[in-house]
Amino acid sequence: MKILHVEAGMHLYGGALQVVFLQRGLAAEGVENLLAAPTGSAIAEASAAHARVVTMAMGGDADLGMLGRLRRLIRSERPDVVHLHSRRGSDLWGGLAGRLEGVPVVLSRRVDNPEPRAWVGLKYRLYDRVITISQGIFRVLEAEGVPASKLRCVPSSVDVEMYRPGRGERAWLDAEFGLASDELAVGMAAQFIARKGHRTLLAALPAVLAAQPRTRFLIFGQGPLREAIENEARAAGFGDRVLFPGFRKDLARVLPALDLMVHPAEMEGLGVALLQAAACGLPIVAGRAGGIPEIVLPGVNGELIEPGDHAALARHLVALLADAGLRARYGATGREHVVSRFSVAAMVRGNLAVYRELVPSR
């Protein structure tokens, strides 16, 4: 079986990282992977060991030329399935290219934000199957009119060997970020966009720091709102209680050394950073949004808040920061939950089962 994967993202995190995991697993099953990716993208380099990579210009929804480039690639390679892994034009132009060339098309949907119903009715006719990475996204698409017979839920995965307890070194973390050995460290790793809930966290911080003044918050990531959020934190007088280290490629070392993970998102497809944190044995306080409740089980491995409820966020953070035993119990059960449900092997099997629905002879 030959699969053409189309991923338009430039950076290697989130959905793009899932594509690399999938290609690696499929290659081990004897599947031939072909990847179409943007010129100069990180995924093109990372996929070279598991797929033949074709780089091309990918300019987003307005890039009509992407349709022709993908059609020519499909025509020359004749894959059994075209699997579209991202938006940024690849979902639209890739869907049209596959349909016009007569090849089955699969779309992975990784976000839970709704689309106009009329647009959904047109766009989703292009796809033979739509893989949602959470039940939350499944429900959103079903409510928008996508037939359930076309939908399949295959949760995203985490490399539980890379992300595991004990890999982090607290002394290294203290030296790297200027923390004192008696301080508690809380992390957040998310793109700086409105729906991730950074401002909810800032609103909760006065109460948290009043109760637990020896706490530092490390907010990782990049994005359009980063400067604004940093300025708001500075204006609120948080000083060095809140640090903004930017995007880190070494979260597998950082996360196990933290005490707690926070993610007060208002919308979230699933939350790969939460899978990574749970795999590292971190308790989590997060927003009850999208697929997050499939990762964070209240009273089991963390706590959930209603989106925007900064008072509840503060209460849960204070309670967990004050109770090392509770943090340890939540962390241990969180690791068990991720290993049992969100392994790379399970994700690969789920995607391969969808392909076999469309290419039964293989």
Tab-separated table of C-alpha atoms in Angstrom, residues 22-334:
chain	number	residue	atom	x	y	z
A	22	LEU	CA	2.490	7.689	11.827
A	23	GLN	CA	4.938	7.386	8.955
A	24	ARG	CA	7.436	5.579	11.168
A	25	GLY	CA	4.804	3.099	12.321
A	26	LEU	CA	3.389	2.538	8.844
A	27	ALA	CA	6.856	1.933	7.403
A	28	ALA	CA	7.368	-0.784	10.017
A	29	GLU	CA	4.144	-2.391	8.736
A	30	GLY	CA	5.440	-2.427	5.156
A	31	VAL	CA	3.473	0.606	3.946
A	32	GLU	CA	5.170	2.905	1.432
A	33	ASN	CA	4.974	6.542	2.581
A	34	LEU	CA	5.230	9.537	0.293
A	35	LEU	CA	5.168	12.981	1.928
A	36	ALA	CA	4.324	16.289	0.274
A	37	ALA	CA	5.540	19.125	2.499
A	38	PRO	CA	6.573	22.783	2.190
A	39	THR	CA	10.063	23.589	1.010
A	40	GLY	CA	12.280	24.208	4.032
A	41	SER	CA	9.869	22.672	6.534
A	42	ALA	CA	11.034	20.809	9.607
A	43	ILE	CA	8.780	17.843	8.872
A	44	ALA	CA	10.434	17.310	5.484
A	45	GLU	CA	13.756	16.698	7.213
A	46	ALA	CA	12.286	14.650	10.067
A	47	SER	CA	10.361	12.349	7.708
A	48	ALA	CA	13.257	11.420	5.451
A	49	ALA	CA	13.974	8.202	7.331
A	50	HIS	CA	10.398	6.930	6.946
A	51	ALA	CA	9.107	8.384	3.669
A	52	ARG	CA	10.071	9.653	0.251
A	53	VAL	CA	9.717	13.396	0.604
A	54	VAL	CA	8.601	15.800	-2.126
A	55	THR	CA	8.873	19.467	-1.186
A	56	MET	CA	6.911	22.188	-2.906
A	57	ALA	CA	5.486	25.651	-2.366
A	58	MET	CA	2.392	25.581	-0.138
A	59	GLY	CA	0.910	29.032	0.185
A	60	GLY	CA	-2.349	28.311	1.989
A	61	ASP	CA	-5.984	28.614	0.962
A	62	ALA	CA	-5.230	31.291	-1.642
A	63	ASP	CA	-2.551	29.199	-3.363
A	64	LEU	CA	-4.526	27.848	-6.331
A	65	GLY	CA	-1.280	26.524	-7.799
A	66	MET	CA	-1.158	23.927	-5.004
A	67	LEU	CA	-4.018	22.121	-6.735
A	68	GLY	CA	-1.981	21.612	-9.890
A	69	ARG	CA	1.171	20.635	-8.016
A	70	LEU	CA	-0.637	17.994	-5.983
A	71	ARG	CA	-2.538	16.660	-9.001
A	72	ARG	CA	0.712	16.152	-10.903
A	73	LEU	CA	2.231	14.354	-7.927
A	74	ILE	CA	-0.789	12.068	-7.554
A	75	ARG	CA	-0.843	11.344	-11.278
A	76	SER	CA	2.830	10.377	-11.337
A	77	GLU	CA	2.842	8.343	-8.091
A	78	ARG	CA	-0.661	6.790	-8.091
A	79	PRO	CA	-0.968	6.337	-4.326
A	80	ASP	CA	-3.689	4.104	-2.915
A	81	VAL	CA	-4.828	6.826	-0.491
A	82	VAL	CA	-4.209	10.566	-0.114
A	83	HIS	CA	-4.079	11.488	3.585
A	84	LEU	CA	-4.398	15.211	4.345
A	85	HIS	CA	-2.985	16.072	7.758
A	86	SER	CA	-3.404	19.821	8.088
A	87	ARG	CA	-5.323	22.836	6.960
A	88	ARG	CA	-3.460	25.832	5.465
A	89	GLY	CA	-4.813	24.961	2.043
A	90	SER	CA	-3.786	21.319	2.023
A	91	ASP	CA	-7.261	20.231	3.125
A	92	LEU	CA	-9.015	22.115	0.304
A	93	TRP	CA	-6.535	21.751	-2.569
A	94	GLY	CA	-5.468	18.261	-1.504
A	95	GLY	CA	-9.090	17.142	-1.333
A	96	LEU	CA	-9.836	18.507	-4.773
A	97	ALA	CA	-6.647	17.003	-6.219
A	98	GLY	CA	-7.426	13.545	-4.881
A	99	ARG	CA	-11.034	13.696	-5.996
A	100	LEU	CA	-10.139	14.867	-9.510
A	101	GLU	CA	-7.509	12.117	-9.837
A	102	GLY	CA	-9.865	9.422	-8.565
A	103	VAL	CA	-7.912	8.477	-5.439
A	104	PRO	CA	-9.584	7.944	-2.012
A	105	VAL	CA	-9.010	10.913	0.306
A	106	VAL	CA	-8.697	10.897	4.106
A	107	LEU	CA	-8.634	14.088	6.184
A	108	SER	CA	-7.296	14.268	9.737
A	109	ARG	CA	-9.193	16.895	11.727
A	110	ARG	CA	-7.175	18.131	14.708
A	111	VAL	CA	-9.117	21.204	15.878
A	112	ASP	CA	-12.578	21.579	17.373
A	113	ASN	CA	-13.467	25.068	16.203
A	114	PRO	CA	-16.698	25.011	14.165
A	115	GLU	CA	-16.864	25.945	10.482
A	116	PRO	CA	-19.826	27.539	8.645
A	117	ARG	CA	-22.394	24.812	8.063
A	118	ALA	CA	-22.814	25.623	4.362
A	119	TRP	CA	-19.042	25.359	3.861
A	120	VAL	CA	-18.960	22.051	5.745
A	121	GLY	CA	-21.633	20.666	3.418
A	122	LEU	CA	-19.452	21.414	0.392
A	123	LYS	CA	-15.961	20.789	1.710
A	124	TYR	CA	-16.513	17.452	3.418
A	125	ARG	CA	-17.900	15.904	0.243
A	126	LEU	CA	-14.277	15.792	-0.904
A	127	TYR	CA	-13.277	13.228	1.726
A	128	ASP	CA	-14.010	9.522	1.865
A	129	ARG	CA	-13.149	9.418	5.563
A	130	VAL	CA	-12.479	12.047	8.221
A	131	ILE	CA	-10.283	10.994	11.149
A	132	THR	CA	-10.877	13.013	14.313
A	133	ILE	CA	-8.197	12.979	16.986
A	134	SER	CA	-10.773	13.144	19.781
A	135	GLN	CA	-14.396	12.326	20.465
A	136	GLY	CA	-14.909	16.036	21.085
A	137	ILE	CA	-14.018	16.855	17.469
A	138	PHE	CA	-16.136	13.900	16.294
A	139	ARG	CA	-19.165	15.438	18.025
A	140	VAL	CA	-18.484	18.896	16.562
A	141	LEU	CA	-18.352	17.553	13.001
A	142	GLU	CA	-21.394	15.345	13.479
A	143	ALA	CA	-23.338	18.340	14.798
A	144	GLU	CA	-22.311	20.313	11.712
A	145	GLY	CA	-23.808	17.696	9.421
A	146	VAL	CA	-20.865	15.435	8.523
A	147	PRO	CA	-22.327	11.901	8.312
A	148	ALA	CA	-21.212	9.686	11.199
A	149	SER	CA	-20.578	6.922	8.654
A	150	LYS	CA	-17.721	9.032	7.281
A	151	LEU	CA	-16.168	9.811	10.672
A	152	ARG	CA	-13.585	7.740	12.538
A	153	CYS	CA	-11.959	8.652	15.859
A	154	VAL	CA	-8.264	7.816	16.177
A	155	PRO	CA	-6.701	9.673	19.134
A	156	SER	CA	-3.354	11.386	18.760
A	157	SER	CA	-0.407	9.692	20.397
A	158	VAL	CA	2.613	10.409	22.519
A	159	ASP	CA	5.981	8.684	22.533
A	160	VAL	CA	5.787	7.260	26.049
A	161	GLU	CA	9.418	6.154	25.946
A	162	MET	CA	10.655	9.665	25.209
A	163	TYR	CA	8.188	11.352	27.563
A	164	ARG	CA	8.424	9.547	30.869
A	165	PRO	CA	8.998	10.269	34.570
A	166	GLY	CA	12.555	10.454	35.771
A	167	ARG	CA	14.094	11.923	32.625
A	168	GLY	CA	14.022	15.406	34.065
A	169	GLU	CA	16.674	16.731	36.410
A	170	ARG	CA	15.457	19.352	38.866
A	171	ALA	CA	18.955	20.715	39.407
A	172	TRP	CA	19.274	21.212	35.653
A	173	LEU	CA	15.859	22.921	35.508
A	174	ASP	CA	16.827	25.286	38.322
A	175	ALA	CA	20.067	26.236	36.586
A	176	GLU	CA	18.456	26.537	33.152
A	177	PHE	CA	15.643	28.872	34.234
A	178	GLY	CA	17.065	30.514	37.350
A	179	LEU	CA	14.829	28.801	39.900
A	180	ALA	CA	15.577	28.239	43.567
A	181	SER	CA	15.656	24.650	44.815
A	182	ASP	CA	12.740	25.262	47.221
A	183	GLU	CA	10.422	26.709	44.563
A	184	LEU	CA	7.586	24.850	42.882
A	185	ALA	CA	7.576	24.939	39.076
A	186	VAL	CA	4.358	25.048	37.042
A	187	GLY	CA	4.492	24.758	33.259
A	188	MET	CA	2.244	25.704	30.363
A	189	ALA	CA	3.144	24.817	26.775
A	190	ALA	CA	0.879	26.267	24.111
A	191	GLN	CA	0.806	28.518	21.106
A	192	PHE	CA	0.138	32.134	22.083
A	193	ILE	CA	-3.352	32.476	20.619
A	194	ALA	CA	-6.539	33.551	22.378
A	195	ARG	CA	-8.204	30.153	22.685
A	196	LYS	CA	-5.316	28.652	24.699
A	197	GLY	CA	-6.363	30.588	27.806
A	198	HIS	CA	-3.190	32.465	28.789
A	199	ARG	CA	-5.251	35.369	30.084
A	200	THR	CA	-7.287	33.042	32.306
A	201	LEU	CA	-4.022	31.923	33.879
A	202	LEU	CA	-2.859	35.509	34.395
A	203	ALA	CA	-6.172	36.316	36.106
A	204	ALA	CA	-5.708	33.361	38.480
A	205	LEU	CA	-2.118	34.161	39.421
A	206	PRO	CA	-2.676	36.779	42.159
A	207	ALA	CA	-4.625	34.287	44.284
A	208	VAL	CA	-2.192	31.464	43.549
A	209	LEU	CA	0.907	33.490	44.385
A	210	ALA	CA	-0.707	34.881	47.541
A	211	ALA	CA	-1.214	31.312	48.796
A	212	GLN	CA	1.965	29.805	47.330
A	213	PRO	CA	4.516	32.623	46.900
A	214	ARG	CA	7.388	30.170	46.295
A	215	THR	CA	5.959	29.163	42.921
A	216	ARG	CA	7.295	29.974	39.453
A	217	PHE	CA	5.355	29.684	36.210
A	218	LEU	CA	7.171	28.730	32.993
A	219	ILE	CA	5.040	29.570	29.957
A	220	PHE	CA	6.516	27.934	26.865
A	221	GLY	CA	5.631	28.602	23.246
A	222	GLN	CA	5.439	31.214	20.555
A	223	GLY	CA	2.664	32.921	18.635
A	224	PRO	CA	1.028	36.238	17.775
A	225	LEU	CA	-0.070	37.088	21.338
A	226	ARG	CA	3.218	36.378	23.063
A	227	GLU	CA	4.377	39.991	23.341
A	228	ALA	CA	0.968	41.152	24.550
A	229	ILE	CA	0.763	38.423	27.220
A	230	GLU	CA	4.292	39.189	28.410
A	231	ASN	CA	3.421	42.880	28.681
A	232	GLU	CA	0.267	42.087	30.659
A	233	ALA	CA	2.217	39.868	33.046
A	234	ARG	CA	4.779	42.624	33.544
A	235	ALA	CA	2.084	45.257	34.092
A	236	ALA	CA	0.400	43.018	36.683
A	237	GLY	CA	3.618	43.031	38.694
A	238	PHE	CA	4.381	39.326	38.501
A	239	GLY	CA	8.047	40.034	37.845
A	240	ASP	CA	10.159	36.894	37.729
A	241	ARG	CA	7.324	34.745	39.103
A	242	VAL	CA	6.263	34.242	35.467
A	243	LEU	CA	8.880	33.374	32.839
A	244	PHE	CA	8.478	33.166	29.052
A	245	PRO	CA	11.251	30.858	27.756
A	246	GLY	CA	9.799	30.654	24.234
A	247	PHE	CA	9.601	27.512	22.110
A	248	ARG	CA	11.691	24.616	23.432
A	249	LYS	CA	12.747	21.488	21.599
A	250	ASP	CA	13.716	19.746	24.850
A	251	LEU	CA	10.324	19.395	26.570
A	252	ALA	CA	11.066	15.711	27.119
A	253	ARG	CA	13.732	16.916	29.570
A	254	VAL	CA	11.828	19.922	30.922
A	255	LEU	CA	8.440	18.382	31.695
A	256	PRO	CA	9.488	15.588	34.104
A	257	ALA	CA	11.313	18.177	36.230
A	258	LEU	CA	8.168	20.300	36.723
A	259	ASP	CA	5.688	19.914	39.576
A	260	LEU	CA	2.475	20.639	37.711
A	261	MET	CA	1.047	21.409	34.239
A	262	VAL	CA	-1.653	23.999	33.551
A	263	HIS	CA	-3.635	24.443	30.332
A	264	PRO	CA	-6.799	26.576	30.724
A	265	ALA	CA	-7.783	26.320	27.059
A	266	GLU	CA	-11.160	27.490	25.792
A	267	MET	CA	-10.999	25.347	22.631
A	268	GLU	CA	-8.695	22.394	22.017
A	269	GLY	CA	-8.803	19.468	19.622
A	270	LEU	CA	-7.012	17.155	22.047
A	271	GLY	CA	-3.795	18.691	23.390
A	272	VAL	CA	-0.537	16.914	22.544
A	273	ALA	CA	1.334	18.903	25.213
A	274	LEU	CA	-1.078	17.468	27.789
A	275	LEU	CA	-0.380	13.937	26.573
A	276	GLN	CA	3.326	14.638	26.945
A	277	ALA	CA	2.855	16.067	30.432
A	278	ALA	CA	0.697	13.166	31.589
A	279	ALA	CA	3.211	10.679	30.153
A	280	CYS	CA	5.867	12.412	32.264
A	281	GLY	CA	3.801	11.884	35.396
A	282	LEU	CA	2.588	15.465	35.844
A	283	PRO	CA	-0.784	16.313	37.388
A	284	ILE	CA	-2.745	18.685	35.134
A	285	VAL	CA	-5.255	21.486	35.644
A	286	ALA	CA	-6.954	22.315	32.339
A	287	GLY	CA	-10.020	23.716	30.634
A	288	ARG	CA	-13.047	21.523	29.995
A	289	ALA	CA	-12.851	22.007	26.228
A	290	GLY	CA	-12.747	19.823	23.122
A	291	GLY	CA	-10.842	16.588	23.691
A	292	ILE	CA	-9.139	17.649	26.947
A	293	PRO	CA	-11.579	15.637	29.148
A	294	GLU	CA	-10.377	12.525	27.308
A	295	ILE	CA	-6.905	13.146	28.771
A	296	VAL	CA	-7.583	14.865	32.110
A	297	LEU	CA	-9.924	12.909	34.388
A	298	PRO	CA	-11.052	15.053	37.344
A	299	GLY	CA	-10.088	13.582	40.677
A	300	VAL	CA	-8.005	10.913	38.940
A	301	ASN	CA	-5.055	12.564	37.205
A	302	GLY	CA	-5.931	16.262	37.412
A	303	GLU	CA	-8.742	18.786	37.546
A	304	LEU	CA	-10.882	20.596	34.967
A	305	ILE	CA	-12.361	24.087	34.953
A	306	GLU	CA	-15.008	25.678	32.812
A	307	PRO	CA	-13.284	27.846	30.179
A	308	GLY	CA	-12.480	31.281	31.575
A	309	ASP	CA	-13.170	30.408	35.237
A	310	HIS	CA	-9.997	31.867	36.743
A	311	ALA	CA	-11.290	31.510	40.322
A	312	ALA	CA	-11.695	27.737	39.910
A	313	LEU	CA	-8.290	27.564	38.231
A	314	ALA	CA	-6.721	29.329	41.216
A	315	ARG	CA	-8.439	26.984	43.705
A	316	HIS	CA	-7.241	23.834	41.952
A	317	LEU	CA	-3.702	25.121	41.508
A	318	VAL	CA	-3.441	26.148	45.169
A	319	ALA	CA	-4.786	22.788	46.353
A	320	LEU	CA	-2.357	20.792	44.212
A	321	LEU	CA	0.644	22.976	44.976
A	322	ALA	CA	-0.029	22.453	48.683
A	323	ASP	CA	-0.244	18.650	48.478
A	324	ALA	CA	2.806	16.760	47.177
A	325	GLY	CA	1.144	13.400	47.815
A	326	LEU	CA	-1.871	14.294	45.699
A	327	ARG	CA	0.401	15.501	42.905
A	328	ALA	CA	2.261	12.187	42.988
A	329	ARG	CA	-0.956	10.124	42.869
A	330	TYR	CA	-2.417	12.152	40.012
A	331	GLY	CA	0.863	11.923	38.123
A	332	ALA	CA	1.107	8.149	38.430
A	333	THR	CA	-2.460	7.515	37.253
A	334	GLY	CA	-2.018	10.022	34.430
